[in-house]
Short mmCIF file of C-alpha atoms in Angstrom, two decimals:
data_model
loop_
_atom_site.label_atom_id
_atom_site.label_comp_id
_atom_site.label_asym_id
_atom_site.label_seq_id
_atom_site.Cartn_x
_atom_site.Cartn_y
_atom_site.Cartn_z
CA UNK A 1 14.92 7.19 0.90
CA UNK A 2 13.86 3.71 0.00
CA UNK A 3 13.52 2.66 -3.63
CA UNK A 4 11.61 -0.52 -4.60
CA UNK A 5 11.75 -1.97 -7.95
CA UNK A 6 9.28 -4.78 -9.01
CA UNK A 7 9.39 -7.08 -11.95
CA UNK A 8 7.56 -8.14 -14.17
CA UNK A 9 4.86 -5.58 -14.70
CA UNK A 10 2.62 -8.16 -16.19
CA UNK A 11 2.71 -11.99 -15.83
CA UNK A 12 0.45 -14.51 -17.50
CA UNK A 13 0.46 -18.20 -16.46
CA UNK A 14 -1.62 -21.30 -17.05
CA UNK A 15 -3.83 -22.44 -14.23
CA UNK A 16 -1.71 -24.91 -12.00
CA UNK A 17 1.63 -23.41 -13.06
CA UNK A 18 3.76 -21.45 -10.74
CA UNK A 19 4.29 -17.64 -10.63
CA UNK A 20 7.38 -15.68 -9.38
CA UNK A 21 7.37 -11.92 -8.80
CA UNK A 22 10.68 -10.24 -7.89
CA UNK A 23 11.54 -6.99 -6.05
CA UNK A 24 14.81 -5.19 -5.18
CA UNK A 25 15.25 -2.48 -2.52
CA UNK A 26 17.82 0.06 -1.89
CA UNK A 27 17.96 0.61 1.91
CA UNK A 28 20.16 -2.17 3.33
CA UNK A 29 18.68 -1.35 6.78
CA UNK A 30 15.16 -2.20 5.63
CA UNK A 31 13.75 -4.85 7.95
CA UNK A 32 10.17 -5.67 6.92
CA UNK A 33 8.83 -6.80 3.51
CA UNK A 34 5.10 -7.34 3.03
CA UNK A 35 3.25 -8.42 -0.14
CA UNK A 36 -0.14 -7.09 -0.82
CA UNK A 37 -2.78 -8.33 -3.34
CA UNK A 38 -5.22 -5.90 -4.87
CA UNK A 39 -8.18 -7.13 -6.94
CA UNK A 40 -9.81 -4.84 -9.42
CA UNK A 41 -11.52 -1.96 -7.60
CA UNK A 42 -10.63 -3.24 -4.11
CA UNK A 43 -8.24 -2.34 -1.42
CA UNK A 44 -4.73 -3.93 -1.10
CA UNK A 45 -4.74 -6.69 1.23
CA UNK A 46 -1.77 -8.34 3.00
CA UNK A 47 -1.17 -11.85 1.92
CA UNK A 48 2.24 -12.59 3.42
CA UNK A 49 5.16 -10.72 4.90
CA UNK A 50 8.78 -11.50 5.92
CA UNK A 51 11.20 -9.93 8.39
CA UNK A 52 14.79 -9.41 7.86
CA UNK A 53 15.85 -12.15 10.30
CA UNK A 54 14.10 -14.81 8.23
CA UNK A 55 15.17 -16.08 4.79
CA UNK A 56 11.94 -17.83 3.69
CA UNK A 57 8.38 -18.05 4.74
CA UNK A 58 5.55 -20.11 3.43
CA UNK A 59 1.80 -20.15 3.80
CA UNK A 60 0.05 -22.82 1.83
CA UNK A 61 0.55 -22.02 -1.85
CA UNK A 62 2.33 -18.76 -1.21
CA UNK A 63 5.96 -18.30 -0.25
CA UNK A 64 8.40 -15.40 0.07
CA UNK A 65 12.18 -15.53 0.01
CA UNK A 66 14.56 -12.77 1.08
CA UNK A 67 18.23 -12.26 0.14
CA UNK A 68 19.59 -9.50 2.33
CA UNK A 69 22.97 -9.60 0.65
CA UNK A 70 21.50 -8.95 -2.68
CA UNK A 71 18.73 -6.83 -1.43
CA UNK A 72 15.93 -8.69 -3.19
CA UNK A 73 12.81 -10.64 -2.28
CA UNK A 74 10.54 -12.80 -4.22
CA UNK A 75 6.87 -13.94 -4.11
CA UNK A 76 6.21 -17.43 -5.20
CA UNK A 77 2.71 -18.74 -5.96
CA UNK A 78 2.44 -22.48 -6.68
CA UNK A 79 -0.61 -24.26 -8.27
CA UNK A 80 -2.03 -21.00 -9.51
CA UNK A 81 -5.83 -20.64 -9.64
CA UNK A 82 -8.08 -18.12 -11.47
CA UNK A 83 -8.81 -16.38 -8.19
CA UNK A 84 -5.03 -15.56 -7.95
CA UNK A 85 -5.53 -13.11 -10.74
CA UNK A 86 -4.90 -9.63 -9.35
CA UNK A 87 -2.21 -7.01 -8.97
CA UNK A 88 0.52 -7.80 -6.54
CA UNK A 89 2.48 -5.20 -4.74
CA UNK A 90 5.72 -5.75 -2.86
CA UNK A 91 6.94 -3.19 -0.27
CA UNK A 92 9.90 -2.54 1.96
CA UNK A 93 9.90 -0.92 5.38
CA UNK A 94 12.75 1.70 5.26
CA UNK A 95 14.58 2.84 8.37
CA UNK A 96 16.72 5.60 6.93
CA UNK A 97 15.10 8.96 7.46
CA UNK A 98 12.56 7.67 9.93
CA UNK A 99 11.09 4.24 10.61
CA UNK A 100 7.91 2.63 9.71
CA UNK A 101 7.59 4.03 6.22
CA UNK A 102 6.53 1.47 3.69
CA UNK A 103 7.60 2.09 0.10
CA UNK A 104 5.71 0.11 -2.54
CA UNK A 105 6.79 -1.37 -5.81
CA UNK A 106 5.01 -0.49 -9.02
CA UNK A 107 2.85 -3.67 -9.06
CA UNK A 108 2.70 -6.90 -11.16
CA UNK A 109 -0.53 -7.69 -12.96
CA UNK A 110 -0.87 -11.57 -12.66
CA UNK A 111 -3.41 -13.22 -15.02
CA UNK A 112 -4.02 -16.93 -14.42
CA UNK A 113 -5.49 -18.41 -17.68
CA UNK A 114 -7.70 -21.53 -17.75
CA UNK B 1 -13.25 -8.26 11.03
CA UNK B 2 -12.49 -4.66 11.93
CA UNK B 3 -12.06 -2.33 8.99
CA UNK B 4 -10.67 1.11 8.10
CA UNK B 5 -13.63 3.27 7.15
CA UNK B 6 -13.22 5.87 4.43
CA UNK B 7 -15.66 8.45 2.77
CA UNK B 8 -16.63 9.32 0.20
CA UNK B 9 -15.94 6.33 -1.95
CA UNK B 10 -16.12 8.48 -5.06
CA UNK B 11 -15.65 12.16 -5.59
CA UNK B 12 -15.95 14.05 -8.91
CA UNK B 13 -14.86 17.67 -8.75
CA UNK B 14 -13.79 20.42 -11.07
CA UNK B 15 -10.27 21.81 -10.84
CA UNK B 16 -9.72 24.65 -8.42
CA UNK B 17 -12.48 23.32 -6.12
CA UNK B 18 -11.76 21.97 -2.60
CA UNK B 19 -12.19 18.36 -1.63
CA UNK B 20 -11.88 16.49 1.59
CA UNK B 21 -11.60 12.82 2.52
CA UNK B 22 -12.35 11.27 5.92
CA UNK B 23 -10.80 8.18 7.50
CA UNK B 24 -11.62 6.22 10.67
CA UNK B 25 -8.98 3.71 11.44
CA UNK B 26 -9.29 0.45 13.27
CA UNK B 27 -9.97 1.02 16.93
CA UNK B 28 -6.69 1.10 18.87
CA UNK B 29 -4.52 1.57 15.86
CA UNK B 30 -2.18 4.53 16.84
CA UNK B 31 -0.59 4.77 13.43
CA UNK B 32 -2.56 6.22 10.37
CA UNK B 33 -1.35 6.74 6.84
CA UNK B 34 -2.68 8.47 3.76
CA UNK B 35 -1.47 6.96 0.53
CA UNK B 36 -2.18 8.11 -3.03
CA UNK B 37 -2.50 5.53 -5.74
CA UNK B 38 -2.42 6.63 -9.29
CA UNK B 39 -3.90 4.06 -11.73
CA UNK B 40 -1.36 1.38 -12.73
CA UNK B 41 1.09 2.46 -9.95
CA UNK B 42 1.80 1.46 -6.26
CA UNK B 43 0.60 3.43 -3.38
CA UNK B 44 2.75 6.40 -2.43
CA UNK B 45 2.78 7.74 1.16
CA UNK B 46 1.48 11.24 1.57
CA UNK B 47 1.38 11.49 5.37
CA UNK B 48 1.82 9.34 8.37
CA UNK B 49 0.47 10.05 11.92
CA UNK B 50 1.44 8.60 15.23
CA UNK B 51 -1.54 9.38 17.40
CA UNK B 52 -2.13 13.10 16.63
CA UNK B 53 1.42 13.98 15.48
CA UNK B 54 2.71 14.05 11.98
CA UNK B 55 5.82 11.72 11.68
CA UNK B 56 6.32 11.88 7.95
CA UNK B 57 4.84 14.31 5.34
CA UNK B 58 7.70 14.56 3.26
CA UNK B 59 5.80 13.64 0.04
CA UNK B 60 2.66 15.74 0.78
CA UNK B 61 2.35 18.79 -1.54
CA UNK B 62 1.85 21.33 1.18
CA UNK B 63 0.88 24.09 -1.10
CA UNK B 64 -2.43 22.45 -1.68
CA UNK B 65 -2.78 19.38 0.47
CA UNK B 66 -3.34 19.33 4.28
CA UNK B 67 -4.04 16.54 6.79
CA UNK B 68 -5.09 16.46 10.33
CA UNK B 69 -5.79 14.02 13.03
CA UNK B 70 -6.82 16.31 15.84
CA UNK B 71 -7.84 13.82 18.57
CA UNK B 72 -5.58 11.06 17.38
CA UNK B 73 -8.49 8.92 16.03
CA UNK B 74 -10.09 9.85 12.70
CA UNK B 75 -8.32 11.88 10.10
CA UNK B 76 -9.12 14.23 7.26
CA UNK B 77 -7.10 14.94 4.13
CA UNK B 78 -7.95 18.08 2.24
CA UNK B 79 -6.95 19.27 -1.20
CA UNK B 80 -7.48 23.00 -2.16
CA UNK B 81 -7.36 23.75 -5.02
CA UNK B 82 -7.69 20.44 -6.83
CA UNK B 83 -5.70 20.04 -9.93
CA UNK B 84 -6.19 17.53 -12.86
CA UNK B 85 -3.11 15.56 -11.80
CA UNK B 86 -4.77 14.87 -8.44
CA UNK B 87 -7.10 12.39 -9.97
CA UNK B 88 -6.19 9.12 -8.12
CA UNK B 89 -7.27 6.76 -5.35
CA UNK B 90 -6.67 8.02 -1.88
CA UNK B 91 -6.16 5.16 0.44
CA UNK B 92 -6.15 5.44 4.25
CA UNK B 93 -4.47 2.74 6.23
CA UNK B 94 -3.87 2.08 9.97
CA UNK B 95 -1.52 -0.20 11.76
CA UNK B 96 -0.69 -1.94 15.08
CA UNK B 97 2.71 -3.00 15.92
CA UNK B 98 3.37 -6.86 15.53
CA UNK B 99 6.73 -8.25 16.34
CA UNK B 100 8.54 -5.05 15.60
CA UNK B 101 6.78 -4.28 12.34
CA UNK B 102 3.77 -2.33 11.57
CA UNK B 103 1.20 -4.33 9.70
CA UNK B 104 -0.94 -2.05 7.52
CA UNK B 105 -4.78 -2.57 6.96
CA UNK B 106 -6.08 -0.47 4.04
CA UNK B 107 -9.46 1.01 3.81
CA UNK B 108 -11.52 0.73 0.60
CA UNK B 109 -10.29 4.11 -0.74
CA UNK B 110 -11.75 7.36 -1.99
CA UNK B 111 -11.50 7.69 -5.83
CA UNK B 112 -11.05 11.28 -6.88
CA UNK B 113 -11.69 12.45 -10.43
CA UNK B 114 -10.87 16.05 -11.24
CA UNK B 115 -12.40 17.47 -14.37
#
């Protein structure tokens, strides 16, 4: 099945700086890569996603890039703000063994310091 | 905004007892998922339904866990007997299909503590 690795596990940045979180996946046939933000005690919420036919997608201060050859994708947050502090999870939708199964990374605890 | 409903929000039980969690997906979402999230880790898929049929339960510990979605709408996840290692957040999610990919919406979760 799909295996997703995520780095770093913790990330601390100063307000206004950029943050980058990286993930790799194992199933070369995976075709959908969402990112979820989970604030303490709350449900994971989708913040951005990208499909395998696109190399980059941007939504205001958030962008995601995908390198299918290398099987890795990254989340970029620019001009970070305190409210960006949360745990971020990447995920990959594997095709092998049955479609529509999202496999999540282990999460990155982002802390934006004033 | 439509939400996935889950209950109970919190459950404390002793080991060897039975527990059950309920989920009501967003109306019209045919696909329903149960995930388990251990503190400090990402969600792990336990079972996935398409309507009333199970399409993936490969990670469900079937000796103690069971899940059903009898009418293809709401779903119940049961654990019997509960073990200490079952302490976790149990997240239900549902999805529609958008441009070839299922976009998941999670419920608030049911936090289980096994003593």
